[in-house]
Amino acid sequence: MSAEIIDGKKVSADIRAEVAQAVKELQAKHGLTPGLAVVLVGEDPGSQIYVNNKERACAEVGFNSFKYVLPTETAQEELMKLVDELNARKDVHGILVQMPLPKHLDPTPVLLAIDPNKDVDGFHPMNLGRVVVGNALLPSCTPAGCIELIKRSAARMEGAHAVVIGRSNTVGKPVALLLLSENCTVTIAHSKTRDLPAICRQADILVAAVGRDRMVKGDWVKEGVTVIDVGMNRTDEGLFGDVDFDEVKEKARAITPVPGGVGPMTIAMLMRNTLKAAEMTL
Ligand code: NAP
Protein backbone atom coordinates (compact mmCIF):
# COMPACT_ATOMS: atom_id res chain seq x y z
CA MET A 1 0.00 0.00 0.00
CA SER A 2 1.30 3.47 -0.82
CA ALA A 3 -0.05 6.28 1.29
CA GLU A 4 -2.20 9.29 0.48
CA ILE A 5 0.22 12.22 0.63
CA ILE A 6 -1.44 14.92 2.74
CA ASP A 7 -0.91 18.16 0.83
CA GLY A 8 -0.32 20.85 3.47
CA LYS A 9 0.03 23.58 0.84
CA LYS A 10 -3.42 22.82 -0.53
CA VAL A 11 -5.07 22.52 2.89
CA SER A 12 -3.40 25.79 3.94
CA ALA A 13 -4.70 27.52 0.79
CA ASP A 14 -8.20 26.09 1.40
CA ILE A 15 -8.22 27.41 4.98
CA ARG A 16 -6.99 30.85 3.90
CA ALA A 17 -9.77 30.94 1.28
CA GLU A 18 -12.33 30.04 3.99
CA VAL A 19 -10.95 32.82 6.20
CA ALA A 20 -11.14 35.31 3.31
CA GLN A 21 -14.79 34.38 2.77
CA ALA A 22 -15.55 34.76 6.50
CA VAL A 23 -13.87 38.20 6.49
CA LYS A 24 -16.22 39.34 3.70
CA GLU A 25 -19.20 38.20 5.76
CA LEU A 26 -17.86 39.88 8.90
CA GLN A 27 -17.42 43.13 7.02
CA ALA A 28 -20.87 42.94 5.43
CA LYS A 29 -22.73 42.02 8.63
CA HIS A 30 -20.76 43.88 11.29
CA GLY A 31 -18.49 46.35 9.47
CA LEU A 32 -15.55 44.64 11.16
CA THR A 33 -12.17 43.98 9.54
CA PRO A 34 -9.79 41.77 11.56
CA GLY A 35 -6.44 43.39 12.29
CA LEU A 36 -3.13 41.67 13.06
CA ALA A 37 -0.18 43.53 14.57
CA VAL A 38 3.22 41.92 14.08
CA VAL A 39 6.17 43.19 16.09
CA LEU A 40 9.71 42.48 14.95
CA VAL A 41 12.68 43.53 17.05
CA GLY A 42 16.05 43.52 15.31
CA GLU A 43 17.22 42.44 11.90
CA ASP A 44 17.28 38.65 11.95
CA PRO A 45 16.85 37.76 8.24
CA GLY A 46 14.82 34.60 8.99
CA SER A 47 12.41 36.57 11.19
CA GLN A 48 12.09 39.27 8.51
CA ILE A 49 11.00 36.64 5.99
CA TYR A 50 8.44 35.20 8.46
CA VAL A 51 7.05 38.67 9.20
CA ASN A 52 6.78 39.55 5.50
CA ASN A 53 5.00 36.24 4.82
CA LYS A 54 2.50 37.04 7.58
CA GLU A 55 1.91 40.51 6.14
CA ARG A 56 1.29 38.98 2.70
CA ALA A 57 -1.10 36.38 4.13
CA CYS A 58 -3.04 39.15 5.91
CA ALA A 59 -3.44 41.08 2.65
CA GLU A 60 -4.58 37.93 0.87
CA VAL A 61 -7.40 37.18 3.36
CA GLY A 62 -8.48 40.82 3.68
CA PHE A 63 -7.13 41.63 7.17
CA ASN A 64 -5.59 44.93 8.17
CA SER A 65 -1.98 44.37 9.13
CA PHE A 66 0.19 46.60 11.26
CA LYS A 67 3.91 46.00 11.16
CA TYR A 68 6.24 47.36 13.85
CA VAL A 69 9.94 47.02 13.20
CA LEU A 70 11.93 48.09 16.23
CA PRO A 71 15.71 48.50 16.39
CA THR A 72 17.82 45.72 17.92
CA GLU A 73 18.72 47.91 20.92
CA THR A 74 15.05 48.43 21.94
CA ALA A 75 14.64 48.39 25.73
CA GLN A 76 12.35 45.90 27.49
CA GLU A 77 10.12 48.76 28.77
CA GLU A 78 9.66 50.16 25.25
CA LEU A 79 8.56 46.77 23.93
CA MET A 80 6.20 46.27 26.89
CA LYS A 81 4.74 49.75 26.28
CA LEU A 82 4.06 48.89 22.63
CA VAL A 83 2.30 45.66 23.67
CA ASP A 84 0.13 47.66 26.11
CA GLU A 85 -0.80 50.12 23.35
CA LEU A 86 -1.70 47.29 20.98
CA ASN A 87 -3.75 45.61 23.73
CA ALA A 88 -5.82 48.80 24.02
CA ARG A 89 -6.44 49.31 20.29
CA LYS A 90 -9.88 48.35 18.98
CA ASP A 91 -8.64 47.84 15.41
CA VAL A 92 -6.00 45.31 16.52
CA HIS A 93 -7.48 41.87 17.22
CA GLY A 94 -4.30 39.82 17.12
CA ILE A 95 -0.80 40.59 18.41
CA LEU A 96 2.24 38.59 17.48
CA VAL A 97 5.74 39.33 18.75
CA GLN A 98 8.16 37.53 16.46
CA MET A 99 10.57 35.22 18.30
CA PRO A 100 13.44 34.95 18.97
CA LEU A 101 13.98 38.37 20.53
CA PRO A 102 17.49 39.87 20.75
CA LYS A 103 19.40 38.38 23.71
CA HIS A 104 19.02 41.36 26.09
CA LEU A 105 15.21 41.09 25.98
CA ASP A 106 13.28 38.61 28.15
CA PRO A 107 10.46 37.02 26.10
CA THR A 108 8.43 35.75 29.08
CA PRO A 109 7.07 39.09 30.41
CA VAL A 110 6.35 40.13 26.81
CA LEU A 111 4.26 37.01 26.14
CA LEU A 112 2.51 37.37 29.50
CA ALA A 113 1.68 41.03 28.74
CA ILE A 114 -0.27 40.20 25.56
CA ASP A 115 -4.03 40.19 26.16
CA PRO A 116 -4.89 36.43 26.01
CA ASN A 117 -7.83 37.25 23.71
CA LYS A 118 -5.36 38.83 21.25
CA ASP A 119 -2.70 36.12 21.65
CA VAL A 120 -3.14 34.62 18.19
CA ASP A 121 0.10 32.63 18.52
CA GLY A 122 -1.61 30.78 21.38
CA PHE A 123 1.51 30.82 23.58
CA HIS A 124 0.03 32.67 26.58
CA PRO A 125 -0.43 30.29 29.58
CA MET A 126 -4.14 31.26 29.58
CA ASN A 127 -4.51 29.85 26.06
CA LEU A 128 -2.50 26.73 26.92
CA GLY A 129 -4.83 26.38 29.93
CA ARG A 130 -7.86 26.70 27.68
CA VAL A 131 -6.46 23.81 25.60
CA VAL A 132 -6.00 21.78 28.81
CA VAL A 133 -9.66 22.25 29.82
CA GLY A 134 -10.87 21.40 26.32
CA ASN A 135 -11.88 24.94 25.33
CA ALA A 136 -9.24 25.72 22.72
CA LEU A 137 -10.28 29.27 21.78
CA LEU A 138 -6.87 30.29 20.44
CA PRO A 139 -4.76 27.11 20.22
CA SER A 140 -1.15 27.53 19.13
CA CYS A 141 -0.85 27.46 15.38
CA THR A 142 1.38 24.47 14.57
CA PRO A 143 -0.50 22.04 16.88
CA ALA A 144 -3.85 23.27 15.55
CA GLY A 145 -2.49 22.79 12.02
CA CYS A 146 -1.64 19.15 12.81
CA ILE A 147 -5.22 18.48 13.96
CA GLU A 148 -6.64 20.14 10.87
CA LEU A 149 -4.48 17.96 8.59
CA ILE A 150 -5.65 14.82 10.41
CA LYS A 151 -9.30 15.92 10.11
CA ARG A 152 -9.04 16.78 6.42
CA SER A 153 -7.26 13.49 5.64
CA ALA A 154 -10.48 11.87 6.89
CA ALA A 155 -8.73 9.89 9.62
CA ARG A 156 -11.08 8.67 12.31
CA MET A 157 -9.98 10.25 15.58
CA GLU A 158 -12.61 9.07 18.04
CA GLY A 159 -11.23 6.05 19.88
CA ALA A 160 -8.02 6.02 17.83
CA HIS A 161 -4.71 5.47 19.60
CA ALA A 162 -2.62 8.59 18.93
CA VAL A 163 1.08 8.53 19.76
CA VAL A 164 2.83 11.90 19.96
CA ILE A 165 6.62 11.83 20.01
CA GLY A 166 7.83 15.01 21.73
CA ARG A 167 6.53 16.91 24.75
CA SER A 168 7.57 20.53 24.13
CA ASN A 169 5.20 23.23 25.40
CA THR A 170 4.96 24.64 21.88
CA VAL A 171 4.22 21.47 19.89
CA GLY A 172 4.12 18.05 21.59
CA LYS A 173 2.01 18.84 24.66
CA PRO A 174 -0.62 20.99 22.92
CA VAL A 175 -0.95 18.47 20.04
CA ALA A 176 -1.49 15.68 22.58
CA LEU A 177 -4.14 17.68 24.44
CA LEU A 178 -5.94 18.63 21.22
CA LEU A 179 -5.98 14.94 20.20
CA LEU A 180 -7.44 14.10 23.60
CA SER A 181 -10.19 16.68 22.99
CA GLU A 182 -10.93 14.82 19.74
CA ASN A 183 -11.47 11.66 21.82
CA CYS A 184 -8.24 9.92 20.86
CA THR A 185 -6.50 7.72 23.39
CA VAL A 186 -3.17 9.52 23.67
CA THR A 187 0.35 8.36 24.49
CA ILE A 188 3.07 11.00 24.80
CA ALA A 189 6.60 9.73 24.14
CA HIS A 190 9.86 11.61 24.77
CA SER A 191 13.60 11.11 25.05
CA LYS A 192 13.26 8.91 28.15
CA THR A 193 10.57 6.64 26.68
CA ARG A 194 11.51 2.96 26.71
CA ASP A 195 11.21 0.98 23.45
CA LEU A 196 9.88 3.85 21.36
CA PRO A 197 9.47 1.71 18.19
CA ALA A 198 7.10 -0.65 20.07
CA ILE A 199 5.03 2.32 21.32
CA CYS A 200 4.90 3.80 17.81
CA ARG A 201 3.74 0.47 16.34
CA GLN A 202 0.57 0.80 18.46
CA ALA A 203 -0.36 4.11 16.84
CA ASP A 204 -3.37 4.62 14.58
CA ILE A 205 -2.24 8.26 14.40
CA LEU A 206 1.43 9.14 14.84
CA VAL A 207 2.63 12.71 15.32
CA ALA A 208 6.40 13.21 15.34
CA ALA A 209 7.65 16.50 16.85
CA VAL A 210 11.21 15.70 17.82
CA GLY A 211 13.82 17.39 15.63
CA ARG A 212 15.73 14.23 14.63
CA ASP A 213 16.33 13.57 10.97
CA ARG A 214 14.25 10.60 9.67
CA MET A 215 14.20 8.89 13.08
CA VAL A 216 10.88 7.02 12.59
CA LYS A 217 11.55 4.02 10.37
CA GLY A 218 9.25 1.80 8.32
CA ASP A 219 9.31 -0.99 10.91
CA TRP A 220 8.20 1.48 13.67
CA VAL A 221 4.68 1.78 12.25
CA LYS A 222 1.73 -0.50 11.59
CA GLU A 223 -0.16 -0.75 8.31
CA GLY A 224 -2.81 1.92 7.90
CA VAL A 225 -1.34 4.53 10.27
CA THR A 226 -1.90 8.26 9.69
CA VAL A 227 1.42 10.10 10.08
CA ILE A 228 1.92 13.80 10.80
CA ASP A 229 5.55 14.84 10.62
CA VAL A 230 6.26 18.17 12.36
CA GLY A 231 10.05 17.82 12.27
CA MET A 232 12.16 20.20 10.24
CA ASN A 233 15.74 18.99 10.02
CA ARG A 234 18.14 20.82 7.74
CA THR A 235 20.91 18.51 6.53
CA ASP A 236 23.58 18.62 3.81
CA GLU A 237 21.18 16.52 1.69
CA GLY A 238 18.27 18.95 2.19
CA LEU A 239 15.29 19.42 4.52
CA PHE A 240 13.88 16.28 6.16
CA GLY A 241 11.26 15.45 8.74
CA ASP A 242 11.44 13.21 11.79
CA VAL A 243 9.91 10.40 9.73
CA ASP A 244 11.68 8.35 7.09
CA PHE A 245 9.09 9.28 4.46
CA ASP A 246 10.19 6.78 1.79
CA GLU A 247 9.96 3.82 4.17
CA VAL A 248 6.88 4.85 6.15
CA LYS A 249 4.73 5.84 3.15
CA GLU A 250 4.71 2.19 2.06
CA LYS A 251 2.73 1.27 5.18
CA ALA A 252 0.81 4.43 6.07
CA ARG A 253 -2.80 5.22 5.12
CA ALA A 254 -1.86 8.90 4.88
CA ILE A 255 1.31 10.88 5.56
CA THR A 256 2.52 14.49 5.46
CA PRO A 257 5.64 15.24 3.42
CA VAL A 258 8.47 17.54 4.56
CA PRO A 259 8.48 20.15 3.17
CA GLY A 260 4.87 20.82 2.16
CA GLY A 261 3.05 19.18 5.07
CA VAL A 262 2.74 20.79 8.50
CA GLY A 263 4.96 23.79 7.59
CA PRO A 264 2.43 25.71 5.43
CA MET A 265 -0.32 25.15 8.03
CA THR A 266 1.12 27.43 10.71
CA ILE A 267 0.35 30.64 8.83
CA ALA A 268 -3.13 29.42 7.86
CA MET A 269 -3.95 28.74 11.52
CA LEU A 270 -2.59 32.17 12.45
CA MET A 271 -5.08 33.69 10.01
CA ARG A 272 -7.85 31.56 11.48
CA ASN A 273 -6.94 32.54 15.04
CA THR A 274 -6.93 36.24 14.11
CA LEU A 275 -10.37 35.86 12.56
CA LYS A 276 -11.58 34.12 15.73
CA ALA A 277 -10.06 36.84 17.93
CA ALA A 278 -11.94 39.48 15.90
CA GLU A 279 -15.20 37.49 16.14
CA MET A 280 -14.72 37.21 19.91
CA THR A 281 -15.04 41.02 20.18
CA LEU A 282 -18.61 41.00 18.77
P1 NAP B 1 11.95 20.59 21.23
O1 NAP B 1 11.45 21.66 22.13
O2 NAP B 1 13.42 20.40 21.07
O3 NAP B 1 11.31 19.20 21.75
C1 NAP B 1 11.70 17.99 21.19
C2 NAP B 1 11.01 16.86 21.92
O4 NAP B 1 11.47 15.65 21.34
C3 NAP B 1 11.33 16.79 23.41
O5 NAP B 1 10.15 16.56 24.14
C4 NAP B 1 12.30 15.62 23.53
O6 NAP B 1 12.18 14.87 24.72
C5 NAP B 1 11.87 14.74 22.37
N1 NAP B 1 12.98 13.91 21.91
C6 NAP B 1 14.24 14.28 21.62
N2 NAP B 1 14.98 13.22 21.24
C7 NAP B 1 14.16 12.16 21.31
C8 NAP B 1 14.33 10.78 21.04
N3 NAP B 1 15.50 10.27 20.65
N4 NAP B 1 13.26 9.97 21.21
C9 NAP B 1 12.07 10.44 21.62
N5 NAP B 1 11.85 11.75 21.86
C10 NAP B 1 12.89 12.60 21.72
O7 NAP B 1 11.38 20.74 19.76
P2 NAP B 1 9.98 21.39 19.25
O8 NAP B 1 10.06 22.87 19.34
O9 NAP B 1 8.85 20.68 19.86
O10 NAP B 1 10.07 21.02 17.71
C11 NAP B 1 10.14 19.68 17.25
C12 NAP B 1 10.43 19.66 15.75
O11 NAP B 1 9.34 20.32 15.09
C13 NAP B 1 11.68 20.42 15.33
O12 NAP B 1 12.26 19.77 14.22
C14 NAP B 1 11.15 21.78 14.90
O13 NAP B 1 11.99 22.41 13.94
C15 NAP B 1 9.84 21.37 14.28
N6 NAP B 1 8.81 22.45 14.25
C16 NAP B 1 8.17 22.61 13.08
C17 NAP B 1 7.16 23.56 12.99
C18 NAP B 1 6.42 23.71 11.68
O14 NAP B 1 5.76 24.69 11.44
N7 NAP B 1 6.46 22.69 10.82
C19 NAP B 1 6.84 24.36 14.09
C20 NAP B 1 7.50 24.13 15.29
C21 NAP B 1 8.50 23.15 15.36
P3 NAP B 1 12.54 15.46 26.18
O15 NAP B 1 11.38 16.34 26.57
O16 NAP B 1 12.66 14.25 27.02
O17 NAP B 1 13.82 16.22 26.01
Short mmCIF file of C-alpha atoms and ligand atoms in Angstrom, two decimals, residues 142 165-172 189-193 196 208-212 215 229-233 242 262-264 266, ligand 1:
data_model
loop_
_atom_site.label_atom_id
_atom_site.label_comp_id
_atom_site.label_asym_id
_atom_site.label_seq_id
_atom_site.Cartn_x
_atom_site.Cartn_y
_atom_site.Cartn_z
CA THR A 142 1.38 24.47 14.57
CA ILE A 165 6.62 11.83 20.01
CA GLY A 166 7.83 15.01 21.73
CA ARG A 167 6.53 16.91 24.75
CA SER A 168 7.57 20.53 24.13
CA ASN A 169 5.20 23.23 25.40
CA THR A 170 4.96 24.64 21.88
CA VAL A 171 4.22 21.47 19.89
CA GLY A 172 4.12 18.05 21.59
CA ALA A 189 6.60 9.73 24.14
CA HIS A 190 9.86 11.61 24.77
CA SER A 191 13.60 11.11 25.05
CA LYS A 192 13.26 8.91 28.15
CA THR A 193 10.57 6.64 26.68
CA LEU A 196 9.88 3.85 21.36
CA ALA A 208 6.40 13.21 15.34
CA ALA A 209 7.65 16.50 16.85
CA VAL A 210 11.21 15.70 17.82
CA GLY A 211 13.82 17.39 15.63
CA ARG A 212 15.73 14.23 14.63
CA MET A 215 14.20 8.89 13.08
CA ASP A 229 5.55 14.84 10.62
CA VAL A 230 6.26 18.17 12.36
CA GLY A 231 10.05 17.82 12.27
CA MET A 232 12.16 20.20 10.24
CA ASN A 233 15.74 18.99 10.02
CA ASP A 242 11.44 13.21 11.79
CA VAL A 262 2.74 20.79 8.50
CA GLY A 263 4.96 23.79 7.59
CA PRO A 264 2.43 25.71 5.43
CA THR A 266 1.12 27.43 10.71
P1 NAP B 1 11.95 20.59 21.23
O1 NAP B 1 11.45 21.66 22.13
O2 NAP B 1 13.42 20.40 21.07
O3 NAP B 1 11.31 19.20 21.75
C1 NAP B 1 11.70 17.99 21.19
C2 NAP B 1 11.01 16.86 21.92
O4 NAP B 1 11.47 15.65 21.34
C3 NAP B 1 11.33 16.79 23.41
O5 NAP B 1 10.15 16.56 24.14
C4 NAP B 1 12.30 15.62 23.53
O6 NAP B 1 12.18 14.87 24.72
C5 NAP B 1 11.87 14.74 22.37
N1 NAP B 1 12.98 13.91 21.91
C6 NAP B 1 14.24 14.28 21.62
N2 NAP B 1 14.98 13.22 21.24
C7 NAP B 1 14.16 12.16 21.31
C8 NAP B 1 14.33 10.78 21.04
N3 NAP B 1 15.50 10.27 20.65
N4 NAP B 1 13.26 9.97 21.21
C9 NAP B 1 12.07 10.44 21.62
N5 NAP B 1 11.85 11.75 21.86
C10 NAP B 1 12.89 12.60 21.72
O7 NAP B 1 11.38 20.74 19.76
P2 NAP B 1 9.98 21.39 19.25
O8 NAP B 1 10.06 22.87 19.34
O9 NAP B 1 8.85 20.68 19.86
O10 NAP B 1 10.07 21.02 17.71
C11 NAP B 1 10.14 19.68 17.25
C12 NAP B 1 10.43 19.66 15.75
O11 NAP B 1 9.34 20.32 15.09
C13 NAP B 1 11.68 20.42 15.33
O12 NAP B 1 12.26 19.77 14.22
C14 NAP B 1 11.15 21.78 14.90
O13 NAP B 1 11.99 22.41 13.94
C15 NAP B 1 9.84 21.37 14.28
N6 NAP B 1 8.81 22.45 14.25
C16 NAP B 1 8.17 22.61 13.08
C17 NAP B 1 7.16 23.56 12.99
C18 NAP B 1 6.42 23.71 11.68
O14 NAP B 1 5.76 24.69 11.44
N7 NAP B 1 6.46 22.69 10.82
C19 NAP B 1 6.84 24.36 14.09
C20 NAP B 1 7.50 24.13 15.29
C21 NAP B 1 8.50 23.15 15.36
P3 NAP B 1 12.54 15.46 26.18
O15 NAP B 1 11.38 16.34 26.57
O16 NAP B 1 12.66 14.25 27.02
O17 NAP B 1 13.82 16.22 26.01
#
